[in-house]
């Protein structure tokens, strides 16, 4: 039977199967899973449409298909993703970094000029810390998380991307952040209201770490903690920049204003959604 499955036939079958299981981009996911297995890029896959699959390849692919059809995220199956065009390892201990979060990098890069001390709160895979250290060799980054397993992944990612000497990783609770002062504090904290968790898509709800998602009753717990500590954490003139969930920007601006922060601004993502709120300690 093995010789009857060519790359093209397998892709068609898998895409249809994924579609029936509610997978968002069935053909693309089928291609990425098979290309990775055969150690080809997608163009390589297209050039090999008539290539028959060996029995061991079919067995390994079937296992991947089973996982994705069970709605496990593609990035966990491949154990890697990209953020800011940098390769990152991901495991179920870390949130899969989202393209939306690149807006926080863009906004952060506009702010401190010259050397800066930077704190990344809830670093997860290390996405923000690594992107900032990669873009700004003069910045010294401290990256904290409550999860030791996440910190291990982040530290490995920092080494892979050649920025390990410029990032210190530490286990810390965002309710009691260490050190400072910093010229810049960034955070993409957990911000989903707990009542909304059950309604998330299965890829997120059933596979991503709850610690990375749950933000308290209204989703704003982490922003309250950050606003409360901002005066102590930031240098005079230092910036606090956070990613926010849909419809949270106004509440976060209010929290920042009530904490005495100034020059409050909001940045929208490509879809026009308020995605980043920033403010300054003067
Ligand atoms: C939404 S994820 C963001 C991960 C990464 N910064 C990114 O943007 O992809 C939030 C992170 O905050 C961490 N976290 C949750 N509660 C925390 C707490 N109380 N103290 C420190 N980190 C926490 C989680 O472990 C998770 O890695």
PDB file of C-alpha atoms and ligand atoms in Angstrom:
ATOM      1  CA  UNK A   1       0.000   0.000   0.000  1.00  0.00           C
ATOM      2  CA  UNK A   2       2.822   2.390   0.844  1.00  0.00           C
ATOM      3  CA  UNK A   3       3.745   3.062  -2.795  1.00  0.00           C
ATOM      4  CA  UNK A   4       0.204   4.166  -3.639  1.00  0.00           C
ATOM      5  CA  UNK A   5       0.518   7.302  -1.450  1.00  0.00           C
ATOM      6  CA  UNK A   6       2.286  10.104  -3.255  1.00  0.00           C
ATOM      7  CA  UNK A   7       2.985  13.508  -1.690  1.00  0.00           C
ATOM      8  CA  UNK A   8       0.138  15.114  -3.650  1.00  0.00           C
ATOM      9  CA  UNK A   9      -2.385  12.417  -2.857  1.00  0.00           C
ATOM     10  CA  UNK A  10      -1.492  12.535   0.825  1.00  0.00           C
ATOM     11  CA  UNK A  11      -1.777  16.325   0.930  1.00  0.00           C
ATOM     12  CA  UNK A  12      -5.223  16.237  -0.656  1.00  0.00           C
ATOM     13  CA  UNK A  13      -6.470  13.555   1.705  1.00  0.00           C
ATOM     14  CA  UNK A  14      -5.033  15.259   4.788  1.00  0.00           C
ATOM     15  CA  UNK A  15      -6.359  18.710   3.876  1.00  0.00           C
ATOM     16  CA  UNK A  16      -9.850  17.300   3.511  1.00  0.00           C
ATOM     17  CA  UNK A  17      -9.560  15.392   6.778  1.00  0.00           C
ATOM     18  CA  UNK A  18      -8.324  18.487   8.650  1.00  0.00           C
ATOM     19  CA  UNK A  19     -11.138  20.593   7.177  1.00  0.00           C
ATOM     20  CA  UNK A  20     -13.657  18.111   8.512  1.00  0.00           C
ATOM     21  CA  UNK A  21     -12.061  18.407  11.960  1.00  0.00           C
ATOM     22  CA  UNK A  22     -12.367  22.195  12.028  1.00  0.00           C
ATOM     23  CA  UNK A  23      -8.689  23.000  11.429  1.00  0.00           C
ATOM     24  CA  UNK A  24      -8.387  26.645  10.313  1.00  0.00           C
ATOM     25  CA  UNK A  25      -5.929  26.335   7.404  1.00  0.00           C
ATOM     26  CA  UNK A  26      -6.159  22.670   6.455  1.00  0.00           C
ATOM     27  CA  UNK A  27      -4.091  22.582   3.263  1.00  0.00           C
ATOM     28  CA  UNK A  28      -1.339  24.830   4.634  1.00  0.00           C
ATOM     29  CA  UNK A  29      -1.037  22.788   7.814  1.00  0.00           C
ATOM     30  CA  UNK A  30      -0.915  19.540   5.831  1.00  0.00           C
ATOM     31  CA  UNK A  31       1.886  20.994   3.701  1.00  0.00           C
ATOM     32  CA  UNK A  32       3.881  22.297   6.653  1.00  0.00           C
ATOM     33  CA  UNK A  33       3.632  19.003   8.544  1.00  0.00           C
ATOM     34  CA  UNK A  34       4.667  16.933   5.542  1.00  0.00           C
ATOM     35  CA  UNK A  35       7.414  19.320   4.406  1.00  0.00           C
ATOM     36  CA  UNK A  36       8.933  19.249   7.888  1.00  0.00           C
ATOM     37  CA  UNK A  37       8.777  15.456   8.029  1.00  0.00           C
ATOM     38  CA  UNK A  38      10.464  15.093   4.640  1.00  0.00           C
ATOM     39  CA  UNK A  39      12.918  17.898   5.480  1.00  0.00           C
ATOM     40  CA  UNK A  40      11.835  19.953   2.507  1.00  0.00           C
ATOM     41  CA  UNK A  41      10.581  23.513   2.237  1.00  0.00           C
ATOM     42  CA  UNK A  42       7.146  24.042   0.685  1.00  0.00           C
ATOM     43  CA  UNK A  43       8.622  24.654  -2.769  1.00  0.00           C
ATOM     44  CA  UNK A  44      10.545  21.396  -2.388  1.00  0.00           C
ATOM     45  CA  UNK A  45       7.270  19.704  -1.543  1.00  0.00           C
ATOM     46  CA  UNK A  46       5.669  21.021  -4.752  1.00  0.00           C
ATOM     47  CA  UNK A  47       8.611  19.718  -6.771  1.00  0.00           C
ATOM     48  CA  UNK A  48       8.073  16.287  -5.234  1.00  0.00           C
ATOM     49  CA  UNK A  49       4.316  15.886  -5.718  1.00  0.00           C
ATOM     50  CA  UNK A  50       4.735  12.508  -7.403  1.00  0.00           C
ATOM     51  CA  UNK A  51       7.191  11.162  -4.829  1.00  0.00           C
ATOM     52  CA  UNK A  52       5.840   8.024  -3.136  1.00  0.00           C
ATOM     53  CA  UNK A  53       5.984   7.864   0.655  1.00  0.00           C
ATOM     54  CA  UNK A  54       7.854   5.048   2.407  1.00  0.00           C
ATOM     55  CA  UNK A  55       6.043   3.014   5.049  1.00  0.00           C
ATOM     56  CA  UNK A  56       8.016   4.601   7.914  1.00  0.00           C
ATOM     57  CA  UNK A  57       7.322   8.105   6.570  1.00  0.00           C
ATOM     58  CA  UNK A  58       3.636   7.308   6.329  1.00  0.00           C
ATOM     59  CA  UNK A  59       3.597   6.042   9.898  1.00  0.00           C
ATOM     60  CA  UNK A  60       5.286   9.168  11.217  1.00  0.00           C
ATOM     61  CA  UNK A  61       3.004  11.416   9.192  1.00  0.00           C
ATOM     62  CA  UNK A  62      -0.103   9.600  10.394  1.00  0.00           C
ATOM     63  CA  UNK A  63       0.918  10.364  13.990  1.00  0.00           C
ATOM     64  CA  UNK A  64       1.324  14.067  13.176  1.00  0.00           C
ATOM     65  CA  UNK A  65      -2.030  14.128  11.411  1.00  0.00           C
ATOM     66  CA  UNK A  66      -3.671  12.506  14.425  1.00  0.00           C
ATOM     67  CA  UNK A  67      -2.289  15.227  16.705  1.00  0.00           C
ATOM     68  CA  UNK A  68      -3.297  18.124  14.471  1.00  0.00           C
ATOM     69  CA  UNK A  69      -6.774  16.650  13.883  1.00  0.00           C
ATOM     70  CA  UNK A  70      -7.073  16.597  17.694  1.00  0.00           C
ATOM     71  CA  UNK A  71      -6.505  20.365  17.403  1.00  0.00           C
ATOM     72  CA  UNK A  72      -3.006  20.416  18.885  1.00  0.00           C
ATOM     73  CA  UNK A  73      -1.343  23.591  17.536  1.00  0.00           C
ATOM     74  CA  UNK A  74       0.962  23.119  14.579  1.00  0.00           C
ATOM     75  CA  UNK A  75       3.790  24.909  16.403  1.00  0.00           C
ATOM     76  CA  UNK A  76       3.740  22.381  19.262  1.00  0.00           C
ATOM     77  CA  UNK A  77       3.832  19.473  16.811  1.00  0.00           C
ATOM     78  CA  UNK A  78       6.768  21.029  14.951  1.00  0.00           C
ATOM     79  CA  UNK A  79       8.240  22.243  18.282  1.00  0.00           C
ATOM     80  CA  UNK A  80       9.142  25.552  16.674  1.00  0.00           C
ATOM     81  CA  UNK A  81       7.782  28.816  15.359  1.00  0.00           C
ATOM     82  CA  UNK A  82       9.028  32.218  14.229  1.00  0.00           C
ATOM     83  CA  UNK A  83       8.710  35.572  15.940  1.00  0.00           C
ATOM     84  CA  UNK A  84      10.174  38.779  14.540  1.00  0.00           C
ATOM     85  CA  UNK A  85      11.655  36.485  11.838  1.00  0.00           C
ATOM     86  CA  UNK A  86      13.702  34.722  14.535  1.00  0.00           C
ATOM     87  CA  UNK A  87      13.437  30.954  15.037  1.00  0.00           C
ATOM     88  CA  UNK A  88      12.045  29.935  18.425  1.00  0.00           C
ATOM     89  CA  UNK A  89      11.579  26.559  20.033  1.00  0.00           C
ATOM     90  CA  UNK A  90       8.148  26.149  21.613  1.00  0.00           C
ATOM     91  CA  UNK A  91       6.876  23.504  24.001  1.00  0.00           C
ATOM     92  CA  UNK A  92       3.527  23.221  25.797  1.00  0.00           C
ATOM     93  CA  UNK A  93       5.178  25.115  28.675  1.00  0.00           C
ATOM     94  CA  UNK A  94       5.099  28.342  26.655  1.00  0.00           C
ATOM     95  CA  UNK A  95       2.512  30.364  24.812  1.00  0.00           C
ATOM     96  CA  UNK A  96       3.084  30.248  21.065  1.00  0.00           C
ATOM     97  CA  UNK A  97       4.150  33.824  20.284  1.00  0.00           C
ATOM     98  CA  UNK A  98       1.628  35.613  18.065  1.00  0.00           C
ATOM     99  CA  UNK A  99       2.375  37.904  15.104  1.00  0.00           C
ATOM    100  CA  UNK A 100       0.220  40.587  16.833  1.00  0.00           C
ATOM    101  CA  UNK A 101       2.820  40.824  19.579  1.00  0.00           C
ATOM    102  CA  UNK A 102       5.386  42.126  17.085  1.00  0.00           C
ATOM    103  CA  UNK A 103       3.615  45.494  17.434  1.00  0.00           C
ATOM    104  CA  UNK A 104       4.885  45.639  21.017  1.00  0.00           C
ATOM    105  CA  UNK A 105       8.430  45.127  19.728  1.00  0.00           C
ATOM    106  CA  UNK A 106       7.967  47.911  17.154  1.00  0.00           C
ATOM    107  CA  UNK A 107       6.667  50.345  19.778  1.00  0.00           C
ATOM    108  CA  UNK A 108       9.391  49.412  22.273  1.00  0.00           C
ATOM    109  CA  UNK A 109      12.137  49.977  19.693  1.00  0.00           C
ATOM    110  CA  UNK A 110      10.892  53.563  19.167  1.00  0.00           C
ATOM    111  CA  UNK A 111      11.494  54.543  22.773  1.00  0.00           C
ATOM    112  CA  UNK A 112      14.692  54.485  24.832  1.00  0.00           C
ATOM    113  CA  UNK A 113      17.577  55.803  22.764  1.00  0.00           C
ATOM    114  CA  UNK A 114      21.054  54.623  23.588  1.00  0.00           C
ATOM    115  CA  UNK A 115      21.840  51.933  26.159  1.00  0.00           C
ATOM    116  CA  UNK A 116      18.866  50.837  28.232  1.00  0.00           C
ATOM    117  CA  UNK A 117      17.945  48.413  30.978  1.00  0.00           C
ATOM    118  CA  UNK A 118      14.838  46.504  29.930  1.00  0.00           C
ATOM    119  CA  UNK A 119      12.476  44.192  31.837  1.00  0.00           C
ATOM    120  CA  UNK A 120      10.306  41.639  29.986  1.00  0.00           C
ATOM    121  CA  UNK A 121       7.534  40.480  32.328  1.00  0.00           C
ATOM    122  CA  UNK A 122       6.120  37.012  31.594  1.00  0.00           C
ATOM    123  CA  UNK A 123       8.703  36.174  28.969  1.00  0.00           C
ATOM    124  CA  UNK A 124       7.304  32.740  28.004  1.00  0.00           C
ATOM    125  CA  UNK A 125       9.326  31.534  25.002  1.00  0.00           C
ATOM    126  CA  UNK A 126      11.519  34.627  25.398  1.00  0.00           C
ATOM    127  CA  UNK A 127       9.986  36.148  22.255  1.00  0.00           C
ATOM    128  CA  UNK A 128       9.987  39.817  23.331  1.00  0.00           C
ATOM    129  CA  UNK A 129      13.281  39.737  25.232  1.00  0.00           C
ATOM    130  CA  UNK A 130      15.071  38.014  22.364  1.00  0.00           C
ATOM    131  CA  UNK A 131      13.638  40.273  19.649  1.00  0.00           C
ATOM    132  CA  UNK A 132      14.632  43.400  21.622  1.00  0.00           C
ATOM    133  CA  UNK A 133      18.128  42.105  22.441  1.00  0.00           C
ATOM    134  CA  UNK A 134      18.561  41.117  18.803  1.00  0.00           C
ATOM    135  CA  UNK A 135      17.612  44.589  17.536  1.00  0.00           C
ATOM    136  CA  UNK A 136      19.424  46.607  20.220  1.00  0.00           C
ATOM    137  CA  UNK A 137      22.848  45.231  21.118  1.00  0.00           C
ATOM    138  CA  UNK A 138      23.280  48.077  23.648  1.00  0.00           C
ATOM    139  CA  UNK A 139      20.224  47.034  25.649  1.00  0.00           C
ATOM    140  CA  UNK A 140      20.535  44.765  28.674  1.00  0.00           C
ATOM    141  CA  UNK A 141      17.399  42.701  29.218  1.00  0.00           C
ATOM    142  CA  UNK A 142      16.031  40.982  32.318  1.00  0.00           C
ATOM    143  CA  UNK A 143      13.324  38.443  31.470  1.00  0.00           C
ATOM    144  CA  UNK A 144      11.122  36.992  34.190  1.00  0.00           C
ATOM    145  CA  UNK A 145       8.408  34.377  34.367  1.00  0.00           C
ATOM    146  CA  UNK A 146       6.660  32.417  37.094  1.00  0.00           C
ATOM    147  CA  UNK A 147       7.199  29.169  35.158  1.00  0.00           C
ATOM    148  CA  UNK A 148      10.662  27.538  35.449  1.00  0.00           C
ATOM    149  CA  UNK A 149       9.794  25.335  32.445  1.00  0.00           C
ATOM    150  CA  UNK A 150       9.100  28.424  30.334  1.00  0.00           C
ATOM    151  CA  UNK A 151      12.339  30.047  31.492  1.00  0.00           C
ATOM    152  CA  UNK A 152      14.301  26.960  30.372  1.00  0.00           C
ATOM    153  CA  UNK A 153      12.788  27.232  26.878  1.00  0.00           C
ATOM    154  CA  UNK A 154      13.448  30.989  26.781  1.00  0.00           C
ATOM    155  CA  UNK A 155      17.088  30.540  27.818  1.00  0.00           C
ATOM    156  CA  UNK A 156      17.597  27.940  25.098  1.00  0.00           C
ATOM    157  CA  UNK A 157      16.025  30.294  22.545  1.00  0.00           C
ATOM    158  CA  UNK A 158      18.333  33.100  23.660  1.00  0.00           C
ATOM    159  CA  UNK A 159      21.362  30.863  23.081  1.00  0.00           C
ATOM    160  CA  UNK A 160      20.114  29.710  19.668  1.00  0.00           C
ATOM    161  CA  UNK A 161      19.652  33.328  18.617  1.00  0.00           C
ATOM    162  CA  UNK A 162      23.040  34.454  19.919  1.00  0.00           C
ATOM    163  CA  UNK A 163      21.737  36.924  22.519  1.00  0.00           C
ATOM    164  CA  UNK A 164      22.173  34.889  25.725  1.00  0.00           C
ATOM    165  CA  UNK A 165      24.934  37.152  27.113  1.00  0.00           C
ATOM    166  CA  UNK A 166      22.595  40.151  27.029  1.00  0.00           C
ATOM    167  CA  UNK A 167      19.560  38.579  28.718  1.00  0.00           C
ATOM    168  CA  UNK A 168      19.279  37.560  32.390  1.00  0.00           C
ATOM    169  CA  UNK A 169      16.482  35.112  33.091  1.00  0.00           C
ATOM    170  CA  UNK A 170      14.893  34.943  36.537  1.00  0.00           C
ATOM    171  CA  UNK A 171      11.925  33.275  38.161  1.00  0.00           C
ATOM    172  CA  UNK A 172       9.655  35.975  39.549  1.00  0.00           C
ATOM    173  CA  UNK A 173       6.000  36.724  40.175  1.00  0.00           C
ATOM    174  CA  UNK A 174       4.704  39.762  38.338  1.00  0.00           C
ATOM    175  CA  UNK A 175       2.957  40.761  41.563  1.00  0.00           C
ATOM    176  CA  UNK A 176       6.390  41.379  43.138  1.00  0.00           C
ATOM    177  CA  UNK A 177       8.872  42.219  40.422  1.00  0.00           C
ATOM    178  CA  UNK A 178      12.558  42.407  41.311  1.00  0.00           C
ATOM    179  CA  UNK A 179      15.214  44.996  40.720  1.00  0.00           C
ATOM    180  CA  UNK A 180      15.106  48.072  38.609  1.00  0.00           C
ATOM    181  CA  UNK A 181      15.131  50.785  37.765  1.00  0.00           C
ATOM    182  CA  UNK A 182      14.545  50.109  34.080  1.00  0.00           C
ATOM    183  CA  UNK A 183      14.316  52.508  31.156  1.00  0.00           C
ATOM    184  CA  UNK A 184      11.750  50.161  29.608  1.00  0.00           C
ATOM    185  CA  UNK A 185       9.350  47.544  30.948  1.00  0.00           C
ATOM    186  CA  UNK A 186       7.431  45.420  28.431  1.00  0.00           C
ATOM    187  CA  UNK A 187       4.790  42.804  29.110  1.00  0.00           C
ATOM    188  CA  UNK A 188       2.401  40.626  27.187  1.00  0.00           C
ATOM    189  CA  UNK A 189       0.758  39.279  30.325  1.00  0.00           C
ATOM    190  CA  UNK A 190      -2.072  36.790  30.731  1.00  0.00           C
ATOM    191  CA  UNK A 191      -5.200  38.831  29.989  1.00  0.00           C
ATOM    192  CA  UNK A 192      -8.138  36.510  29.280  1.00  0.00           C
ATOM    193  CA  UNK A 193     -11.032  36.877  31.758  1.00  0.00           C
ATOM    194  CA  UNK A 194     -11.367  33.452  33.409  1.00  0.00           C
ATOM    195  CA  UNK A 195     -15.006  33.100  32.345  1.00  0.00           C
ATOM    196  CA  UNK A 196     -13.909  33.406  28.682  1.00  0.00           C
ATOM    197  CA  UNK A 197     -11.369  30.567  28.831  1.00  0.00           C
ATOM    198  CA  UNK A 198     -13.914  27.824  28.107  1.00  0.00           C
ATOM    199  CA  UNK A 199     -15.001  29.567  24.892  1.00  0.00           C
ATOM    200  CA  UNK A 200     -11.506  29.791  23.366  1.00  0.00           C
ATOM    201  CA  UNK A 201     -10.662  27.702  20.321  1.00  0.00           C
ATOM    202  CA  UNK A 202      -9.471  24.184  21.216  1.00  0.00           C
ATOM    203  CA  UNK A 203      -5.883  24.894  20.095  1.00  0.00           C
ATOM    204  CA  UNK A 204      -5.612  27.535  22.809  1.00  0.00           C
ATOM    205  CA  UNK A 205      -7.991  26.230  25.474  1.00  0.00           C
ATOM    206  CA  UNK A 206      -6.778  22.631  25.507  1.00  0.00           C
ATOM    207  CA  UNK A 207      -3.073  23.025  24.763  1.00  0.00           C
ATOM    208  CA  UNK A 208      -1.595  26.408  25.713  1.00  0.00           C
ATOM    209  CA  UNK A 209      -0.639  26.920  29.373  1.00  0.00           C
ATOM    210  CA  UNK A 210      -3.455  28.284  31.487  1.00  0.00           C
ATOM    211  CA  UNK A 211      -0.853  30.335  33.380  1.00  0.00           C
ATOM    212  CA  UNK A 212      -0.147  32.204  30.125  1.00  0.00           C
ATOM    213  CA  UNK A 213      -3.812  32.978  29.499  1.00  0.00           C
ATOM    214  CA  UNK A 214      -5.845  33.520  32.676  1.00  0.00           C
ATOM    215  CA  UNK A 215      -5.860  37.165  33.745  1.00  0.00           C
ATOM    216  CA  UNK A 216      -8.299  37.069  36.653  1.00  0.00           C
ATOM    217  CA  UNK A 217     -12.018  37.832  36.724  1.00  0.00           C
ATOM    218  CA  UNK A 218     -11.850  40.785  34.319  1.00  0.00           C
ATOM    219  CA  UNK A 219      -8.524  39.909  32.660  1.00  0.00           C
ATOM    220  CA  UNK A 220      -6.867  42.996  34.119  1.00  0.00           C
ATOM    221  CA  UNK A 221      -5.036  41.571  37.172  1.00  0.00           C
ATOM    222  CA  UNK A 222      -1.586  41.782  35.593  1.00  0.00           C
ATOM    223  CA  UNK A 223      -2.096  45.403  34.465  1.00  0.00           C
ATOM    224  CA  UNK A 224      -3.100  46.390  37.992  1.00  0.00           C
ATOM    225  CA  UNK A 225       0.063  44.775  39.351  1.00  0.00           C
ATOM    226  CA  UNK A 226       2.237  46.483  36.739  1.00  0.00           C
ATOM    227  CA  UNK A 227       0.630  49.891  37.279  1.00  0.00           C
ATOM    228  CA  UNK A 228       1.110  49.574  41.041  1.00  0.00           C
ATOM    229  CA  UNK A 229       4.842  48.830  40.661  1.00  0.00           C
ATOM    230  CA  UNK A 230       5.628  51.144  37.746  1.00  0.00           C
ATOM    231  CA  UNK A 231       6.889  54.025  39.878  1.00  0.00           C
ATOM    232  CA  UNK A 232       9.425  51.781  41.605  1.00  0.00           C
ATOM    233  CA  UNK A 233      10.447  49.819  38.502  1.00  0.00           C
ATOM    234  CA  UNK A 234      10.943  52.683  36.059  1.00  0.00           C
ATOM    235  CA  UNK A 235      13.627  55.350  35.830  1.00  0.00           C
ATOM    236  CA  UNK A 236      12.354  58.924  35.567  1.00  0.00           C
ATOM    237  CA  UNK A 237      11.337  59.094  31.906  1.00  0.00           C
ATOM    238  CA  UNK A 238      11.127  55.288  31.685  1.00  0.00           C
ATOM    239  CA  UNK A 239       8.388  53.580  29.645  1.00  0.00           C
ATOM    240  CA  UNK A 240       5.894  50.841  30.484  1.00  0.00           C
ATOM    241  CA  UNK A 241       4.488  49.137  27.353  1.00  0.00           C
ATOM    242  CA  UNK A 242       1.937  46.333  27.447  1.00  0.00           C
ATOM    243  CA  UNK A 243      -0.048  44.279  24.994  1.00  0.00           C
ATOM    244  CA  UNK A 244      -3.775  44.302  25.753  1.00  0.00           C
ATOM    245  CA  UNK A 245      -6.690  42.080  24.774  1.00  0.00           C
ATOM    246  CA  UNK A 246      -9.599  43.231  22.640  1.00  0.00           C
ATOM    247  CA  UNK A 247     -11.600  45.972  24.407  1.00  0.00           C
ATOM    248  CA  UNK A 248      -9.126  46.281  27.304  1.00  0.00           C
ATOM    249  CA  UNK A 249      -7.190  49.353  26.147  1.00  0.00           C
ATOM    250  CA  UNK A 250      -9.438  51.967  27.759  1.00  0.00           C
ATOM    251  CA  UNK A 251      -9.384  50.198  31.134  1.00  0.00           C
ATOM    252  CA  UNK A 252      -5.593  49.859  30.995  1.00  0.00           C
ATOM    253  CA  UNK A 253      -5.175  53.549  30.094  1.00  0.00           C
ATOM    254  CA  UNK A 254      -7.262  54.386  33.164  1.00  0.00           C
ATOM    255  CA  UNK A 255      -5.165  52.132  35.396  1.00  0.00           C
ATOM    256  CA  UNK A 256      -1.983  53.772  34.114  1.00  0.00           C
ATOM    257  CA  UNK A 257      -3.390  57.280  34.585  1.00  0.00           C
ATOM    258  CA  UNK A 258      -4.571  56.457  38.113  1.00  0.00           C
ATOM    259  CA  UNK A 259      -1.045  55.230  38.910  1.00  0.00           C
ATOM    260  CA  UNK A 260       0.312  58.676  37.937  1.00  0.00           C
ATOM    261  CA  UNK A 261       1.863  57.616  34.648  1.00  0.00           C
ATOM    262  CA  UNK A 262       1.994  60.195  31.851  1.00  0.00           C
ATOM    263  CA  UNK A 263       2.189  60.461  28.053  1.00  0.00           C
ATOM    264  CA  UNK A 264      -0.244  57.548  27.755  1.00  0.00           C
ATOM    265  CA  UNK A 265      -0.612  56.276  24.189  1.00  0.00           C
ATOM    266  CA  UNK A 266      -2.273  53.434  22.323  1.00  0.00           C
ATOM    267  CA  UNK A 267      -1.067  51.643  19.189  1.00  0.00           C
ATOM    268  CA  UNK A 268      -3.389  49.738  16.872  1.00  0.00           C
ATOM    269  CA  UNK A 269      -2.546  46.567  14.986  1.00  0.00           C
ATOM    270  CA  UNK A 270      -3.046  46.079  11.235  1.00  0.00           C
ATOM    271  CA  UNK A 271      -6.681  45.127  11.843  1.00  0.00           C
ATOM    272  CA  UNK A 272      -7.217  48.498  13.571  1.00  0.00           C
ATOM    273  CA  UNK A 273      -7.547  46.921  17.025  1.00  0.00           C
ATOM    274  CA  UNK A 274      -6.027  48.726  20.021  1.00  0.00           C
ATOM    275  CA  UNK A 275      -3.236  46.299  20.866  1.00  0.00           C
ATOM    276  CA  UNK A 276      -0.521  48.146  22.780  1.00  0.00           C
ATOM    277  CA  UNK A 277      -0.861  50.679  25.598  1.00  0.00           C
ATOM    278  CA  UNK A 278       2.174  52.592  26.801  1.00  0.00           C
ATOM    279  CA  UNK A 279       2.905  55.213  29.408  1.00  0.00           C
ATOM    280  CA  UNK A 280       5.802  57.053  30.959  1.00  0.00           C
ATOM    281  CA  UNK A 281       6.985  57.564  34.515  1.00  0.00           C
ATOM    282  CA  UNK A 282       7.976  61.212  34.837  1.00  0.00           C
TER     283      UNK A 282
HETATM  284  C1  LIG B   1       0.606  35.689  27.313  1.00  0.00           C
HETATM  285  S1  LIG B   1       2.068  34.832  27.806  1.00  0.00           S
HETATM  286  C2  LIG B   1       3.300  35.812  26.952  1.00  0.00           C
HETATM  287  C3  LIG B   1       4.566  35.103  26.630  1.00  0.00           C
HETATM  288  C4  LIG B   1       5.542  35.909  25.763  1.00  0.00           C
HETATM  289  N1  LIG B   1       5.949  37.133  26.434  1.00  0.00           N
HETATM  290  C5  LIG B   1       4.909  36.247  24.433  1.00  0.00           C
HETATM  291  O1  LIG B   1       4.568  37.417  24.219  1.00  0.00           O
HETATM  292  O2  LIG B   1       4.741  35.357  23.577  1.00  0.00           O
HETATM  293  C6  LIG B   1       2.190  35.326  29.504  1.00  0.00           C
HETATM  294  C7  LIG B   1       3.381  34.777  30.280  1.00  0.00           C
HETATM  295  O3  LIG B   1       3.270  35.269  31.635  1.00  0.00           O
HETATM  296  C8  LIG B   1       3.649  34.247  32.525  1.00  0.00           C
HETATM  297  N2  LIG B   1       2.998  34.497  33.803  1.00  0.00           N
HETATM  298  C9  LIG B   1       1.706  34.239  34.164  1.00  0.00           C
HETATM  299  N3  LIG B   1       1.476  34.625  35.421  1.00  0.00           N
HETATM  300  C10 LIG B   1       2.629  35.140  35.885  1.00  0.00           C
HETATM  301  C11 LIG B   1       3.021  35.710  37.128  1.00  0.00           C
HETATM  302  N4  LIG B   1       2.160  35.819  38.143  1.00  0.00           N
HETATM  303  N5  LIG B   1       4.277  36.147  37.257  1.00  0.00           N
HETATM  304  C12 LIG B   1       5.166  36.040  36.230  1.00  0.00           C
HETATM  305  N6  LIG B   1       4.860  35.511  35.037  1.00  0.00           N
HETATM  306  C13 LIG B   1       3.602  35.062  34.859  1.00  0.00           C
HETATM  307  C14 LIG B   1       3.221  32.963  31.858  1.00  0.00           C
HETATM  308  O4  LIG B   1       3.948  31.865  32.354  1.00  0.00           O
HETATM  309  C15 LIG B   1       3.463  33.282  30.387  1.00  0.00           C
HETATM  310  O5  LIG B   1       4.750  32.857  30.007  1.00  0.00           O
END
